[in-house]
Coordinates of C-alpha atoms in Angstrom, one line a residue:
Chain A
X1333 CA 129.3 86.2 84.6
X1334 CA 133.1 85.0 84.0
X1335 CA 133.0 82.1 85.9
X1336 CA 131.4 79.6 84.5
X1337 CA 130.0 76.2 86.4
X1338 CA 130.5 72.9 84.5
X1339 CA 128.5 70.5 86.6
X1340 CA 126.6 69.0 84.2
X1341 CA 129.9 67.0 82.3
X1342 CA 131.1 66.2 85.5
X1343 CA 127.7 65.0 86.7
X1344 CA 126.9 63.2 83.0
X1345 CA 130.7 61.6 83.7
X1346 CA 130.2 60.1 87.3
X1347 CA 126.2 59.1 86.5
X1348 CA 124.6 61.4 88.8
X1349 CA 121.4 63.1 88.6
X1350 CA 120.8 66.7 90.3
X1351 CA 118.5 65.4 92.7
X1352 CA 120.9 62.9 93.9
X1353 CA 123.7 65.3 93.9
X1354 CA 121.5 67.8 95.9
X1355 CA 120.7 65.3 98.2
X1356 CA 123.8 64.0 98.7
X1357 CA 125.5 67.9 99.0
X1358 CA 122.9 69.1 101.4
X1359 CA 121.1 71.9 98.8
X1360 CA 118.4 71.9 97.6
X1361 CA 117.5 71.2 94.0
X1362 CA 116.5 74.8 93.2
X1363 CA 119.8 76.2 94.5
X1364 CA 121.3 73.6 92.5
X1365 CA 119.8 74.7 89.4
X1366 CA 120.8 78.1 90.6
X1367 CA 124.6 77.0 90.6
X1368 CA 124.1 74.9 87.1
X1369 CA 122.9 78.0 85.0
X1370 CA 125.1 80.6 86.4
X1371 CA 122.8 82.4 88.2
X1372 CA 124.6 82.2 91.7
X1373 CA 126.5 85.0 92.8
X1374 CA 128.9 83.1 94.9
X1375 CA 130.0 79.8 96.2
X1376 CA 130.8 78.9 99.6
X1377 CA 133.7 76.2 100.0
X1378 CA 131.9 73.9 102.2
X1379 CA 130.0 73.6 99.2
X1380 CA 132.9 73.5 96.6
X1381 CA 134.5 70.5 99.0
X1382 CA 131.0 68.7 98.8
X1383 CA 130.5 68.8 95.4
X1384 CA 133.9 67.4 94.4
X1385 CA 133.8 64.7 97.3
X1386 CA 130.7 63.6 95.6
X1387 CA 131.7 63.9 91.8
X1388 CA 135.7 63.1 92.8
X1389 CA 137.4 66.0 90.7
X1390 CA 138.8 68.9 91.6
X1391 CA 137.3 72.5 91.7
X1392 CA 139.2 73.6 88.4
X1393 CA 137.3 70.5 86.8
X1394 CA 134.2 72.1 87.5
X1395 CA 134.5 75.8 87.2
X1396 CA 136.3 77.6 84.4
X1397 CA 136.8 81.2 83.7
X1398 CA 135.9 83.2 80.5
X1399 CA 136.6 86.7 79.8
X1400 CA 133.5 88.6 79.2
X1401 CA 134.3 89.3 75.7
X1402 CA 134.7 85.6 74.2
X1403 CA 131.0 85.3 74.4
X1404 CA 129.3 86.0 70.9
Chain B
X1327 CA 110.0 86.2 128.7
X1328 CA 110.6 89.3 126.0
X1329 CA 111.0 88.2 122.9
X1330 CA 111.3 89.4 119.6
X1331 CA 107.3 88.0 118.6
X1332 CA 105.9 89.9 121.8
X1333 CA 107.6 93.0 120.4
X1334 CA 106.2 92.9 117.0
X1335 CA 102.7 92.6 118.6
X1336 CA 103.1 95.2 121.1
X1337 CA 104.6 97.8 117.9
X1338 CA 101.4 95.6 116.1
X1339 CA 98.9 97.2 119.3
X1340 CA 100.4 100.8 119.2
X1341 CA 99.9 101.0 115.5
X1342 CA 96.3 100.2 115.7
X1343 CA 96.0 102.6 118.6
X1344 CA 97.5 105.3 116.6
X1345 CA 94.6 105.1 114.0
X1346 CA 92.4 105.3 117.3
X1347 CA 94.2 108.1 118.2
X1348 CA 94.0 110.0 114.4
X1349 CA 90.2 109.7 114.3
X1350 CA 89.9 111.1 118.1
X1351 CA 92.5 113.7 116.7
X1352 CA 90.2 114.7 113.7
X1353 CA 88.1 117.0 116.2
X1354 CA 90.9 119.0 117.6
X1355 CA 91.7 121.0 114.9
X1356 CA 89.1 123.5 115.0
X1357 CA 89.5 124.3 118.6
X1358 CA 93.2 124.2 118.4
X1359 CA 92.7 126.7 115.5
X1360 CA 90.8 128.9 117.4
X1361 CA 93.4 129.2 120.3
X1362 CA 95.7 130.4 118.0
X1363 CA 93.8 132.7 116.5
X1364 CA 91.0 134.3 118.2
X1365 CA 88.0 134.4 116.8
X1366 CA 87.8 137.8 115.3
X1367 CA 86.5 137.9 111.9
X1368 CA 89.9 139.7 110.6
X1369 CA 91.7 136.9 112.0
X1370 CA 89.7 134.5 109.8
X1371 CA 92.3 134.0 106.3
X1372 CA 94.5 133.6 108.9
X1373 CA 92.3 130.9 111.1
X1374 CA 91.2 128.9 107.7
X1375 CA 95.1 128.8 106.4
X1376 CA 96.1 126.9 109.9
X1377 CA 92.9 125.0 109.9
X1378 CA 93.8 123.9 106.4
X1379 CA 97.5 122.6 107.5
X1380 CA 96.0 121.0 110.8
X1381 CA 94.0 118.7 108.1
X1382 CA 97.1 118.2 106.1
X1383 CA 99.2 117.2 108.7
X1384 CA 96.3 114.8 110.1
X1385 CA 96.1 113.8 106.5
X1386 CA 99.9 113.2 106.0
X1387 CA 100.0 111.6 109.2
X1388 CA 97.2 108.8 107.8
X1389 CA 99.2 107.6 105.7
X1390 CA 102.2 107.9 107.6
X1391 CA 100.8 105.2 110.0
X1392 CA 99.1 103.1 107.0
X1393 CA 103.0 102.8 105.8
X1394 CA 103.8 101.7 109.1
X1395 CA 100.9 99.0 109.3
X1396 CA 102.5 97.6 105.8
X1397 CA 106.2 98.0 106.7
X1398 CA 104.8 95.8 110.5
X1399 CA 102.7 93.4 108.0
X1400 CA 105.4 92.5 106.1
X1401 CA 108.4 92.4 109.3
X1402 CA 105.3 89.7 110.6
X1403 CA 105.7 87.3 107.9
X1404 CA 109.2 87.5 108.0
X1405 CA 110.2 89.7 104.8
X1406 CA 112.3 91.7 106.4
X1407 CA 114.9 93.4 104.2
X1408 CA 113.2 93.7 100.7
X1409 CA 112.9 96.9 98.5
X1410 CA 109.0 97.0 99.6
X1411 CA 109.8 98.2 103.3
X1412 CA 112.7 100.2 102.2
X1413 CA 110.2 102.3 99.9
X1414 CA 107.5 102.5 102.7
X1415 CA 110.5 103.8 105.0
X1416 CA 111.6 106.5 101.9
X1417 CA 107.6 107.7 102.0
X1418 CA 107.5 107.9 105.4
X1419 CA 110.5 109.9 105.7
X1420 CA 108.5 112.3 102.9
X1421 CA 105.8 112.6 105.0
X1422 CA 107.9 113.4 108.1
X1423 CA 109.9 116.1 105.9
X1424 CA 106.2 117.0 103.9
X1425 CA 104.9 117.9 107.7
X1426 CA 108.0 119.9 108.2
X1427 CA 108.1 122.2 105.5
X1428 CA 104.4 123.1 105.9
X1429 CA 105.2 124.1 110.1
X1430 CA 108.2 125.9 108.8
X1431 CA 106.0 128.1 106.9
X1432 CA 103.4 128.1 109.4
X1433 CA 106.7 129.1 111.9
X1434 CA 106.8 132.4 110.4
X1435 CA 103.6 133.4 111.8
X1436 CA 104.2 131.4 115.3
X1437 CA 107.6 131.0 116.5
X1438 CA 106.3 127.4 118.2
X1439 CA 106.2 126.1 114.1
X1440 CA 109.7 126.1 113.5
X1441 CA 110.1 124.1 116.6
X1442 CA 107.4 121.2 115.6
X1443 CA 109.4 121.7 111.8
X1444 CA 112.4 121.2 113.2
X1445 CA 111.6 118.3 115.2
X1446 CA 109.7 116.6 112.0
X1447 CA 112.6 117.1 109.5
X1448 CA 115.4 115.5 112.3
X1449 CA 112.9 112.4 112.3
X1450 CA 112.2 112.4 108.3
X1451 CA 116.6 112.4 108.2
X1452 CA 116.7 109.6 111.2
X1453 CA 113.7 107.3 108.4
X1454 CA 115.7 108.1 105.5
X1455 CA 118.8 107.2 106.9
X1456 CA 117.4 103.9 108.5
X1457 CA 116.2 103.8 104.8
X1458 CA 120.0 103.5 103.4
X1459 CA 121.1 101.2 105.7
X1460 CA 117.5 98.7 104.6
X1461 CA 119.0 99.2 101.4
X1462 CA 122.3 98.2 102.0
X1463 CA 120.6 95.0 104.0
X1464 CA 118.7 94.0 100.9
X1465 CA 121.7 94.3 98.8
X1466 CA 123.9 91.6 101.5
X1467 CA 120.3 89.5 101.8
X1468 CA 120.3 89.5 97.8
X1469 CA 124.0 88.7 97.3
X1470 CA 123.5 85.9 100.6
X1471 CA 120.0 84.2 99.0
X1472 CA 122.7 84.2 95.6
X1473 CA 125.3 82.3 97.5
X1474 CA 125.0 78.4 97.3

């Protein structure tokens, strides 16, 4: 997948553990994990404007985008 | 009130009736089979062959309504659009065509064949239709469970 979700530095950054930003986003841990390993197929921006209300960055701060061929 | 639980119970109680219904059905044939063809011994090939596709119908039709038990079993607990139901839909469409290619053959000897084939292969194209659009459902339930 091209897009690529960066929660963990931002979460490491601001202290936070997934459990705490789950609650505090209104997902559950499990979907969570789902968005931290790539495995989501989509976003929606309620959830985009929770997660950078909680972790106070902006949404290019957390995802990035990779062409498919830079990965080895 | 209707609602949509009294309406899975009430398609629950006509699928149990229906296997009532096959095993009262599973005497017919003979007599049925004999209306059509007379009893006359030179009539008998003739008398086995439609025998023999009663049974096969009956047969096809067994599991037609055990695919319909599951597909209800699994609507029940709520699993809805998944790629189980939309294969039991693609078998039952099978056997709906299955039935219809065995009248059609059986309609060259009575004309009233074609008529049950025809009616069996427009409901086999209505199943596998409502079978693409399931798989289309599972495909927006997929990408909607993959949204966060």
């Amino acid at each position: 997948m091209p897009i690529i979700v960066n929660l963990d530095v931002m979460m490491a950054r601001r202290k936070m553990s997934s459990n705490d930003l789950a609650e505090r986003i209104s997902i559950t841990p499990a979907n969570l994990s789902v968005l931290k390993t790539g495995r989501a197929r989509a976003i929606r921006f309620s959830t985009l404007e929770n997660i950078c209300r909680e972790l106070q960055c902006q949404p290019s701060d957390i995802l990035e985008y990779k062409e498919e061929s830079d990965h080895e | 009130m209707w609602n949509k639980h009294k309406s899975i119970v009430l398609s629950n109680v006509i699928i149990k009736l229906s296997y009532l219904v096959w095993l009262a059905a599973l005497v017919f044939p003979p007599y049925y089979a004999k209306l059509v063809y007379a009893w006359p011994t030179d009539n008998l090939p003739r008398y086995i062959a439609f025998l023999s596709l009663l049974y096969l119908a009956l047969a096809v039709a067994l599991m037609a309504i055990i695919l319909l038990d599951k597909l209800l079993g699994n609507i029940k607990r709520g699993d809805v659009f998944i790629a189980a139901n939309t294969c039991h839909l693609r078998a039952i469409s099978y056997c709906c065509f299955g039935v219809g290619v065995l009248f059609m053959g059986f309609g060259f000897l009575r004309y009233v064949g074609f008529m049950v084939a025809a009616a069996m292969l427009f409901l086999g194209l209505i199943l596998r239709v409502l079978k693409n659009v399931f798989e289309q459902a599972v495909a927006l339930r997929e990408d909607n469970d993959a949204t966060i």
